[in-house]
Coordinates of C-alpha atoms in Angstrom, one line a residue:
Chain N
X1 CA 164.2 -48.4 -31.3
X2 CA 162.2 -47.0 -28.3
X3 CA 165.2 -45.8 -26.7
X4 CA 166.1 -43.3 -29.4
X5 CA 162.6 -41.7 -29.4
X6 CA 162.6 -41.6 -25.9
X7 CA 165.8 -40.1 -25.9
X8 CA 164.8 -37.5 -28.6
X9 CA 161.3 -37.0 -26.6
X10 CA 163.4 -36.1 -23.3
X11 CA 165.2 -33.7 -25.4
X12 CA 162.7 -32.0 -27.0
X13 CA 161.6 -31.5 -23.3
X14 CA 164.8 -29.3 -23.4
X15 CA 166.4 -32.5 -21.1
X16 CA 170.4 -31.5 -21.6
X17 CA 171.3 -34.9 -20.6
X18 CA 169.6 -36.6 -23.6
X19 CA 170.6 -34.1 -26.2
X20 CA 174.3 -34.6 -24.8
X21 CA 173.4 -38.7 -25.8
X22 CA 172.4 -37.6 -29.0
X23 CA 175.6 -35.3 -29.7
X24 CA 177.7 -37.9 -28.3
X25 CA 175.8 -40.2 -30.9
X26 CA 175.9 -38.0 -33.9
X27 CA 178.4 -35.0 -33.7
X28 CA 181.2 -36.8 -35.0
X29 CA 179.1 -37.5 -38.1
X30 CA 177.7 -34.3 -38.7
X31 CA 180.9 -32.9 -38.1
X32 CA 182.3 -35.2 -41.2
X33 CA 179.5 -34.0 -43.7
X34 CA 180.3 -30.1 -42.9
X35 CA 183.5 -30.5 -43.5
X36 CA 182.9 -32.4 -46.5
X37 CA 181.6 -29.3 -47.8
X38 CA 183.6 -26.4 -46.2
X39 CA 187.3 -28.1 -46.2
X40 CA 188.2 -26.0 -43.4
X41 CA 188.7 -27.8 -40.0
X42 CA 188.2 -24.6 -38.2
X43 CA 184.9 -23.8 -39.9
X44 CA 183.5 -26.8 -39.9
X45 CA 184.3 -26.9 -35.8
X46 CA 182.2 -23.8 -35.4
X47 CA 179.4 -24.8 -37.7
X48 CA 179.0 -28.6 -36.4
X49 CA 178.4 -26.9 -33.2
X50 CA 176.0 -24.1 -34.7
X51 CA 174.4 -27.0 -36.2
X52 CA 173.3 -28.7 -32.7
X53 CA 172.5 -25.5 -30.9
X54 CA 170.0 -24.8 -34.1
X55 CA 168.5 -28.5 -33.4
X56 CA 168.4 -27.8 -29.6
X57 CA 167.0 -24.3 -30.1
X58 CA 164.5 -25.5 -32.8
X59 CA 163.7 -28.9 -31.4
X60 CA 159.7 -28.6 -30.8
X61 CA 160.1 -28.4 -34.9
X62 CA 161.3 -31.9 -35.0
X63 CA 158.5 -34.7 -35.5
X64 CA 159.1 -38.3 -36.2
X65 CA 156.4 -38.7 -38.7
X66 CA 158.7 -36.2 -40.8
X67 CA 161.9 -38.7 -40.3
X68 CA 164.9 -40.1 -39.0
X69 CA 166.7 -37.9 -36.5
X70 CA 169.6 -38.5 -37.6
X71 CA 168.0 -37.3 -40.9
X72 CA 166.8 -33.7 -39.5
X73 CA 169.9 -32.7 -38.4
X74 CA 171.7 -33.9 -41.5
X75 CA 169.5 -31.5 -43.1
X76 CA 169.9 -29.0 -40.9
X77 CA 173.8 -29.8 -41.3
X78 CA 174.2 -30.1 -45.2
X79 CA 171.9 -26.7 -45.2
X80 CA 174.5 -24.6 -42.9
X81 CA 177.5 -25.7 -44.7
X82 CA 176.5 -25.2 -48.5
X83 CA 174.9 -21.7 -46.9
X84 CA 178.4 -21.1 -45.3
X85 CA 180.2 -21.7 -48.7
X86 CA 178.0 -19.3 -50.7
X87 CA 178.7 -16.6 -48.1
X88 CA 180.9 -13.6 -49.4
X89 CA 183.8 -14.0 -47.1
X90 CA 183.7 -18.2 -47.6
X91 CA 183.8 -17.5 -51.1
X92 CA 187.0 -14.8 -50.7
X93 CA 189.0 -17.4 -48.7
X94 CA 188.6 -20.8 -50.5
X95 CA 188.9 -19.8 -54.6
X96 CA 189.2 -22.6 -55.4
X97 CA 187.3 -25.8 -53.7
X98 CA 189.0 -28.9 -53.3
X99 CA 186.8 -31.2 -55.6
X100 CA 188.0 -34.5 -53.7
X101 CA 185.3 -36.5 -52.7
X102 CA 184.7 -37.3 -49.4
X103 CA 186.6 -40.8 -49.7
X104 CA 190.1 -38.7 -50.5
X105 CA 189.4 -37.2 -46.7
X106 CA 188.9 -40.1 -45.2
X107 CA 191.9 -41.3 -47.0
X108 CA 193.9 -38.2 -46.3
X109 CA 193.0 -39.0 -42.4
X110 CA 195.8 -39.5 -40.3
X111 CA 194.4 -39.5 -36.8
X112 CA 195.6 -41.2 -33.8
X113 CA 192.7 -41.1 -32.1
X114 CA 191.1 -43.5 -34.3
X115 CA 189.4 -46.2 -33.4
X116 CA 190.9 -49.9 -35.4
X117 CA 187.8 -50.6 -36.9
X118 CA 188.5 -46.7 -39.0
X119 CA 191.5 -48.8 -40.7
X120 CA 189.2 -51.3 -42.2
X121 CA 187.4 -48.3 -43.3
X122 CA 189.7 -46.0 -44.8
X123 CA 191.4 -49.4 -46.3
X124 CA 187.9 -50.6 -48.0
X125 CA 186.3 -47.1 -48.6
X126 CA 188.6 -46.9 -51.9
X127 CA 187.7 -50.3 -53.3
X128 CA 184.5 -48.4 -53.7
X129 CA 183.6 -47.9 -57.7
X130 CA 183.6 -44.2 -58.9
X131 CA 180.2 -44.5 -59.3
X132 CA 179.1 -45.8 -55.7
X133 CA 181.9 -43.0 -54.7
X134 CA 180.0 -40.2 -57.1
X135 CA 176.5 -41.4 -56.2
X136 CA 177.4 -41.7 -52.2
X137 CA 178.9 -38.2 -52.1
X138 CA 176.0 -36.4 -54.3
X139 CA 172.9 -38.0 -52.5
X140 CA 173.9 -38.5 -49.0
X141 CA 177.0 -35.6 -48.4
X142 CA 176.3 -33.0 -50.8
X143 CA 171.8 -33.6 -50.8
X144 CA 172.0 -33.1 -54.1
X145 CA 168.3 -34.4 -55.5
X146 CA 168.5 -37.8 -57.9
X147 CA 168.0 -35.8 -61.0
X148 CA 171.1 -33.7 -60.3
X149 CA 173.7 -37.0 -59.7
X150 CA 171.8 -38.5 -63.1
X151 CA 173.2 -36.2 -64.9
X152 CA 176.1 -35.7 -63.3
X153 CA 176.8 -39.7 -63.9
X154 CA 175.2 -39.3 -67.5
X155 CA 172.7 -42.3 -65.9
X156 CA 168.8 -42.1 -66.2
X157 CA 167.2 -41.1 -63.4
X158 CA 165.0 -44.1 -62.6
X159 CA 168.6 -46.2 -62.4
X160 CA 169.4 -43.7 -59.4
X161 CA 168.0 -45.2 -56.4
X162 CA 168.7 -49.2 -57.2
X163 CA 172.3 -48.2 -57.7
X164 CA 172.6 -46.0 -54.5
X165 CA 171.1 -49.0 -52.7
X166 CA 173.4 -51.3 -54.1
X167 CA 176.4 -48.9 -52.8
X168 CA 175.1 -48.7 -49.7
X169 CA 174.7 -52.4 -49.1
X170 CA 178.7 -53.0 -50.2
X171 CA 179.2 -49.7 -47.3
X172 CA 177.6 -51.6 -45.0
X173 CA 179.2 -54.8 -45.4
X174 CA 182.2 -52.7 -44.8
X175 CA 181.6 -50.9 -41.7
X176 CA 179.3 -52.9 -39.8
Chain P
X1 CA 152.4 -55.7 -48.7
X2 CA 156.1 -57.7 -50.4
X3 CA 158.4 -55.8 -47.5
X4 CA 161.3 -57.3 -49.1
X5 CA 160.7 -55.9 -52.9
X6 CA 159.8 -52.3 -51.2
X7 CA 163.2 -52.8 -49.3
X8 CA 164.9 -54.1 -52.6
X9 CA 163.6 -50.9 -54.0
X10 CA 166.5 -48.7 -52.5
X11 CA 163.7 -45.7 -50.9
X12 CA 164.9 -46.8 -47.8
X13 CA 168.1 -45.4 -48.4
X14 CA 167.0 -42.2 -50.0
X15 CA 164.6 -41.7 -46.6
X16 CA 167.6 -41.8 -44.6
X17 CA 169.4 -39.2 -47.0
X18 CA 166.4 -36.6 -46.8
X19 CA 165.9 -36.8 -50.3
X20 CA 162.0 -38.1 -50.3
X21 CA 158.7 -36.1 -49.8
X22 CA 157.0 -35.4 -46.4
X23 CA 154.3 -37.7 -47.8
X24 CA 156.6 -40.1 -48.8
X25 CA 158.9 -39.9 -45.2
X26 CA 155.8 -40.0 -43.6
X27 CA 154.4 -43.3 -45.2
X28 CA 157.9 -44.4 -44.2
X29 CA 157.5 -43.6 -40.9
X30 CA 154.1 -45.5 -40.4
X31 CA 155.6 -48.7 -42.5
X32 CA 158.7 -48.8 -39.9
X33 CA 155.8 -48.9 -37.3
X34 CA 153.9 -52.1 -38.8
X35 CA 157.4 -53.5 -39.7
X36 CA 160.2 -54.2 -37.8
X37 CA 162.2 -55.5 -40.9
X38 CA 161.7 -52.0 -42.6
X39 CA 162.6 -50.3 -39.2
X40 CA 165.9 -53.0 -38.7
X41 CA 167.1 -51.9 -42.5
X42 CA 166.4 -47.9 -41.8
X43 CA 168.5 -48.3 -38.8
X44 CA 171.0 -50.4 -40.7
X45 CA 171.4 -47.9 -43.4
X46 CA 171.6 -45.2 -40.9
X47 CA 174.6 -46.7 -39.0
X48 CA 176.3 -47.3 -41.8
X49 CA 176.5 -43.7 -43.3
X50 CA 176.6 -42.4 -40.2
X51 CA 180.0 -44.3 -39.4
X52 CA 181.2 -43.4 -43.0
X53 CA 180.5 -39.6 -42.3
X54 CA 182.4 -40.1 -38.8
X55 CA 185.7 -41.0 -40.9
X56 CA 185.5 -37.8 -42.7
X57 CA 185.5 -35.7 -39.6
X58 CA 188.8 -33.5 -38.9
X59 CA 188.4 -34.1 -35.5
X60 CA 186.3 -34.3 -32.1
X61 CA 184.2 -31.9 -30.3
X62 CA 183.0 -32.6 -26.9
X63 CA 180.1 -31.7 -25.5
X64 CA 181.4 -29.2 -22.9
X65 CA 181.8 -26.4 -25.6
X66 CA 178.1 -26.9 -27.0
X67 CA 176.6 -26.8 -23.6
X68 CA 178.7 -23.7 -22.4
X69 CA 176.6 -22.1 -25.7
X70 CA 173.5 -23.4 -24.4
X71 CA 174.2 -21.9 -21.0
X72 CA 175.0 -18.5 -22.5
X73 CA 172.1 -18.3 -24.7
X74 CA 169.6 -20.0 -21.6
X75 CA 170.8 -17.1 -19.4
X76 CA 170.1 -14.6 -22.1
X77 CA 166.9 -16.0 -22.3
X78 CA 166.4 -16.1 -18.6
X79 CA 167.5 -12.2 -18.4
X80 CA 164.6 -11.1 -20.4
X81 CA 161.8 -11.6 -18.2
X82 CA 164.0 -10.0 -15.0
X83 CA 164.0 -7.1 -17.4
X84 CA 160.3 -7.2 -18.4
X85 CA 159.8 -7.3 -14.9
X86 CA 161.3 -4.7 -14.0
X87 CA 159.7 -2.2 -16.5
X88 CA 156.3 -3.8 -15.8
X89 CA 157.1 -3.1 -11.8
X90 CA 158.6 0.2 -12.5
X91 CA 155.1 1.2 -14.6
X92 CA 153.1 -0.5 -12.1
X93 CA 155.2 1.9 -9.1
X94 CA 154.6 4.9 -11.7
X95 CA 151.0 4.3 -11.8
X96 CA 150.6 3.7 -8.1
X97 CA 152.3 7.3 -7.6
X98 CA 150.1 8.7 -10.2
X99 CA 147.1 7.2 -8.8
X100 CA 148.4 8.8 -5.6
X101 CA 148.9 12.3 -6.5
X102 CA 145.6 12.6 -8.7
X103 CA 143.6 11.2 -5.5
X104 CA 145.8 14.2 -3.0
X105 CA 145.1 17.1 -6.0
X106 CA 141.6 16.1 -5.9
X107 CA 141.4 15.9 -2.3
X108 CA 143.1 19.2 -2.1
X109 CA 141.2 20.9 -4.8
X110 CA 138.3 19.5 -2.7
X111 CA 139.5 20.9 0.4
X112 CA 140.1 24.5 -0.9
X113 CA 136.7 24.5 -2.4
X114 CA 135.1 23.9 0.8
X115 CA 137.3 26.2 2.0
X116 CA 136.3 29.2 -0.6
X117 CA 132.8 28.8 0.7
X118 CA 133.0 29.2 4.0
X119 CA 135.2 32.4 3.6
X120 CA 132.6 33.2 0.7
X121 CA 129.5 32.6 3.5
X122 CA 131.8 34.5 6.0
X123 CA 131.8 37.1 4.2
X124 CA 128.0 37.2 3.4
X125 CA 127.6 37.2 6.9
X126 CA 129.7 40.0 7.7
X127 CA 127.9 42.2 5.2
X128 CA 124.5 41.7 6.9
X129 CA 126.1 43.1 10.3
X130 CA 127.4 45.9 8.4
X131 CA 123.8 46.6 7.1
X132 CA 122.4 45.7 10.6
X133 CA 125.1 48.2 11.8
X134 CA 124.3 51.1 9.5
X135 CA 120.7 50.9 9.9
X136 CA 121.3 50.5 13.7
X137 CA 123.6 53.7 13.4
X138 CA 120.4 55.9 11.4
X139 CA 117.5 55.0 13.2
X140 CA 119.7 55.9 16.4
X141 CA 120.6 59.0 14.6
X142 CA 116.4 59.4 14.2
X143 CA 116.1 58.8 17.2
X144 CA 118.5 61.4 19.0
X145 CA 117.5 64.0 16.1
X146 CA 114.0 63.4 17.6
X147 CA 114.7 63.5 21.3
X148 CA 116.7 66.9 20.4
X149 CA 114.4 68.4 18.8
X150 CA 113.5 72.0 19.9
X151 CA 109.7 71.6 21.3
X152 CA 110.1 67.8 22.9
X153 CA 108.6 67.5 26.3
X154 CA 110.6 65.4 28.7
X155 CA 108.9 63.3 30.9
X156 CA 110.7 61.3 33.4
X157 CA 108.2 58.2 35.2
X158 CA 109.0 57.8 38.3
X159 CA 108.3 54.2 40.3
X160 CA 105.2 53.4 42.1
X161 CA 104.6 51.5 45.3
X162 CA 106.6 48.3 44.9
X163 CA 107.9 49.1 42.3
X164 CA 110.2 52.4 43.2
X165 CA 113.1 50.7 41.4
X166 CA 111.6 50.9 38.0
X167 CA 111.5 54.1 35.9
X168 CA 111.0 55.2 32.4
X169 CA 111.2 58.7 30.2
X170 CA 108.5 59.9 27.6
X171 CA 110.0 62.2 25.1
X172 CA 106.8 63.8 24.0
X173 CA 107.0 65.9 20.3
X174 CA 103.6 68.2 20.3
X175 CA 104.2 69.1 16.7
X176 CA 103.3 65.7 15.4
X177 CA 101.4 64.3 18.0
X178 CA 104.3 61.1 18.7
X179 CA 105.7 60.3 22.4
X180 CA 109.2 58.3 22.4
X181 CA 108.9 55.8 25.2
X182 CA 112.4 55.0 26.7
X183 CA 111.4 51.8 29.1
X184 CA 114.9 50.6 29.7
X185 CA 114.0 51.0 33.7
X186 CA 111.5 49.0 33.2
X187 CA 112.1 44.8 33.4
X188 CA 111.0 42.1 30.8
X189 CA 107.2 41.8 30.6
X190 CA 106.3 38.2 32.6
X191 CA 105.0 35.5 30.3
X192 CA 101.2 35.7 29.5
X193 CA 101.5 39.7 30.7
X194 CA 102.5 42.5 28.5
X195 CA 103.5 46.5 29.1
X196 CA 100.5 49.0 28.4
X197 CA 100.8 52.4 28.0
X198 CA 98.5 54.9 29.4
X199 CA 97.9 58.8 29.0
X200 CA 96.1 60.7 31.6
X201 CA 93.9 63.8 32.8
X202 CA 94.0 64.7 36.0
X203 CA 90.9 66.2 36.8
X204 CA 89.1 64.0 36.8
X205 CA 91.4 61.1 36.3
X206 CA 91.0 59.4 33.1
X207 CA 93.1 57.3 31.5
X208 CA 93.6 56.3 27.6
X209 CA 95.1 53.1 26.2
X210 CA 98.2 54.5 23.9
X211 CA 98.3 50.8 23.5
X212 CA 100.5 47.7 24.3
X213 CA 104.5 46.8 23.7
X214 CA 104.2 43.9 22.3
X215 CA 107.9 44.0 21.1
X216 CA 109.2 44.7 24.6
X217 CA 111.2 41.7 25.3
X218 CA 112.8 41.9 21.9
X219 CA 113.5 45.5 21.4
X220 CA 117.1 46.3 22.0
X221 CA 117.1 50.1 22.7
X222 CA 114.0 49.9 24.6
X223 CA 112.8 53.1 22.9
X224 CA 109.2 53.1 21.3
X225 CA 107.6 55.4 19.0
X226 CA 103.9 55.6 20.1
X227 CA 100.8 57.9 18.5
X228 CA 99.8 60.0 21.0
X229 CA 97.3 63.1 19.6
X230 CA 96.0 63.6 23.6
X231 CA 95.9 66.3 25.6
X232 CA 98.2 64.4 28.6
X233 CA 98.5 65.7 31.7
X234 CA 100.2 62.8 33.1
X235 CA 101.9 59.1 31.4
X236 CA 102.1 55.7 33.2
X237 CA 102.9 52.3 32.4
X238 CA 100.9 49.0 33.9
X239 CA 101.4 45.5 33.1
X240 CA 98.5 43.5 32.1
X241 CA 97.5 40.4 30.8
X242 CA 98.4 39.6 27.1
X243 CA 95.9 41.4 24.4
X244 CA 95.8 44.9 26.8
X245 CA 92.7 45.8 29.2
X246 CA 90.3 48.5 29.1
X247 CA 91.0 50.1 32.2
X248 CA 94.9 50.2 33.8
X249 CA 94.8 47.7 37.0
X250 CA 96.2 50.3 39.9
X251 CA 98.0 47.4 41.6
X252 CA 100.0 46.7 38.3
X253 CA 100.9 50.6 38.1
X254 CA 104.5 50.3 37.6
X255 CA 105.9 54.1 36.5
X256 CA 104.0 57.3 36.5
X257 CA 105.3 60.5 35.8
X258 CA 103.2 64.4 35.4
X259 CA 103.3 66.5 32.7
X260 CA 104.9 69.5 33.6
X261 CA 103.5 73.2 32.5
X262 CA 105.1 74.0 29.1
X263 CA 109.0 75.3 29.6

């Protein structure tokens, strides 16, 4: 995908046209994983923007050999939020964290702004199995490492990654 | 390499989560390269949790508020060199003045140095015409204390044949045998020629060399001191060529004057 690099090259180059590109590609997505983790709209507002400024203040770190870009700044996302949540004044506010997974947001949705294909979404995301649910959540929203959704699932390790791909695949036969 | 068993594999999927090794993202990285069926799946894999993660967002953010941040913190960033600037021109200003002022303290250190030395040589000076003065002041003293003294003869020369305009005085002190010549009537001594000095009998008419001024021209008072242990009747003055002569040439007899019986 030579346009992507080129895009991400032109904004390493501190181009604000391209890293506009990117946001318009990305924010909404970052924006759902932070507030996967923080359950606060306003907080996760502020950090999803935090979030880009880091990767546009930081972007002669990015390289990539070292991955997706889309994969850097999820890192750079999941890392803020959980950092947010262990903050004194995070921890004050929210006692108690909604444990919902990220399917019982998307469920709880009710935007007009969405787009139609978002129905099919919302409508299939929940025929998901716990598991695909659990594993999906863990791995990709929370970065929890393998070892840590084993044993949340009481599954063996080695059993992790063949049964997040088969999650992913019924995901993508969902939304694409 | 099978590409479909290492797709099969599900690492795709944990590449585009974060959760692999920079090794192993960077093998990744160079397999997506060679293969543009491992590259198609990343990408499908991406889109598809990306557009899952989209449904959980609360809302939309445009772009305006991110790049009003960026603005702000870019003119931050811009304001920091004016400011370094600034100090590194007001230090370079500082210096310049310093620079300055050491180079006018020298120069003025310098000037009243100089300045020290000729009031310092000024006053050097100034003590050697003293002394000049003073020792001016006691020979004249001498040499009235001499001229007053109780058994001095007073001679006055009178001028001779062309030259009736000239005149000297011979102050002549018996007791220790020394005439004092005052030649101020007399001119400068022509160049090559010199003023002799000559004491005199009468009968017959002898003259004796009391010797030549050789000093004449750069004597101030005029008054000489000359050893005289004659029985002089009479004194005149010739001029003759430099070194003296034996005889006084007649023609060149400038002042003569008679020694008068005692008074």
């Amino acid at each position: 995908m030579a346009d992507l690099d080129t895009l991400v090259k032109r904004f390493q180059q501190k181009d604000i046209d391209a890293f506009e590109k990117l946001y318009n590609m990305y924010s909404k997505s970052i924006h759902g994983v932070v507030y996967n983790i923080v359950r606060d709209a306003a907080i996760s507002d502020e950090l999803m923007q935090d979030v880009f400024i880091k990767a546009w203040n930081n972007a002669d770190s990015y390289s990539s050999s070292k991955g997706r870009f889309f994969t850097w700044i999820l890192n750079i996302a999941r890392n803020a939020a959980i950092d947010k949540t262990r903050s004194k004044t995070f921890k004050q506010s929210k006692q108690n964290l909604n444990t919902d997974f990220f399917v019982d947001i998307i469920a709880g949705n009710d935007n007009f702004e969405e787009k139609t294909d978002a129905i099919g979404i919302k409508k299939y995301v929940n025929q998901l199995g716990e598991k695909c649910k659990t594993i999906i959540e863990f791995l990709y929203f929370k970065g929890f490492t393998q070892k840590e959704t084993a044993e949340t699932l009481a599954i063996p390790v080695g059993t992790i990654k063949t049964r997040n791909r088969n999650c992913i695949q019924k995901l993508r036969d969902m939304v694409l | 390499m099978d590409v479909n068993a290492y797709i099969e594999s599900g690492i795709l999927e944990l590449y585009v989560a974060g959760q692999l090794s920079e090794q192993e993202n960077q093998e990744i990285y160079e397999l997506t390269q060679k293969h543009p069926e491992i590259l198609q799946e990343v990408l499908a894999i991406e889109t598809a949790l990306s557009k899952l993660s989209e449904e959980v967002a609360p809302s939309t953010v445009g772009f305006d508020s991110i790049k009003r941040q960026i603005d702000d913190t870019s003119k931050v960033i811009e304001l920091k060199p004016k400011t370094t600037n600034w100090i590194s021109y007001t230090g370079w200003a500082a210096s310049v003045i310093l620079a300055i002022g050491l180079f006018w303290a020298l120069n003025t250190k310098n000037t009243l140095q100089e300045n020290i030395q000729t009031v310092t040589s000024e006053k050097e000076q100034l003590e050697i015409l003293i002394e000049v003065a003073r020792n001016d002041l006691a020979n004249t003293k001498d040499l009235l204390n001499s001229i007053r003294a109780k058994d001095i003869l007073a001679i006055p020369l009178g001028g001779q044949g062309d030259f009736t305009d000239t005149f000297a005085k011979v102050y002549w002190n018996k007791a220790d045998n020394t005439i004092y010549l005052d030649a101020q009537g007399l001119p400068n001594a022509p160049e090559g020629k010199v003023w002799q000095v000559w004491s005199l009998t009468l009968n017959p008419l002898t003259p004796t060399s009391l010797g030549t001024i050789d000093d004449f021209n750069t004597d101030d008072n005029k008054i000489f001191a000359i050893a005289n242990d004659n029985e002089s009747q009479a004194f005149g003055i010739t001029l003759e060529p430099k070194g003296g002569s034996e005889a006084p040439t007649m023609e060149q007899l400038y002042t003569l004057g008679v020694v008068n019986a005692t008074p």
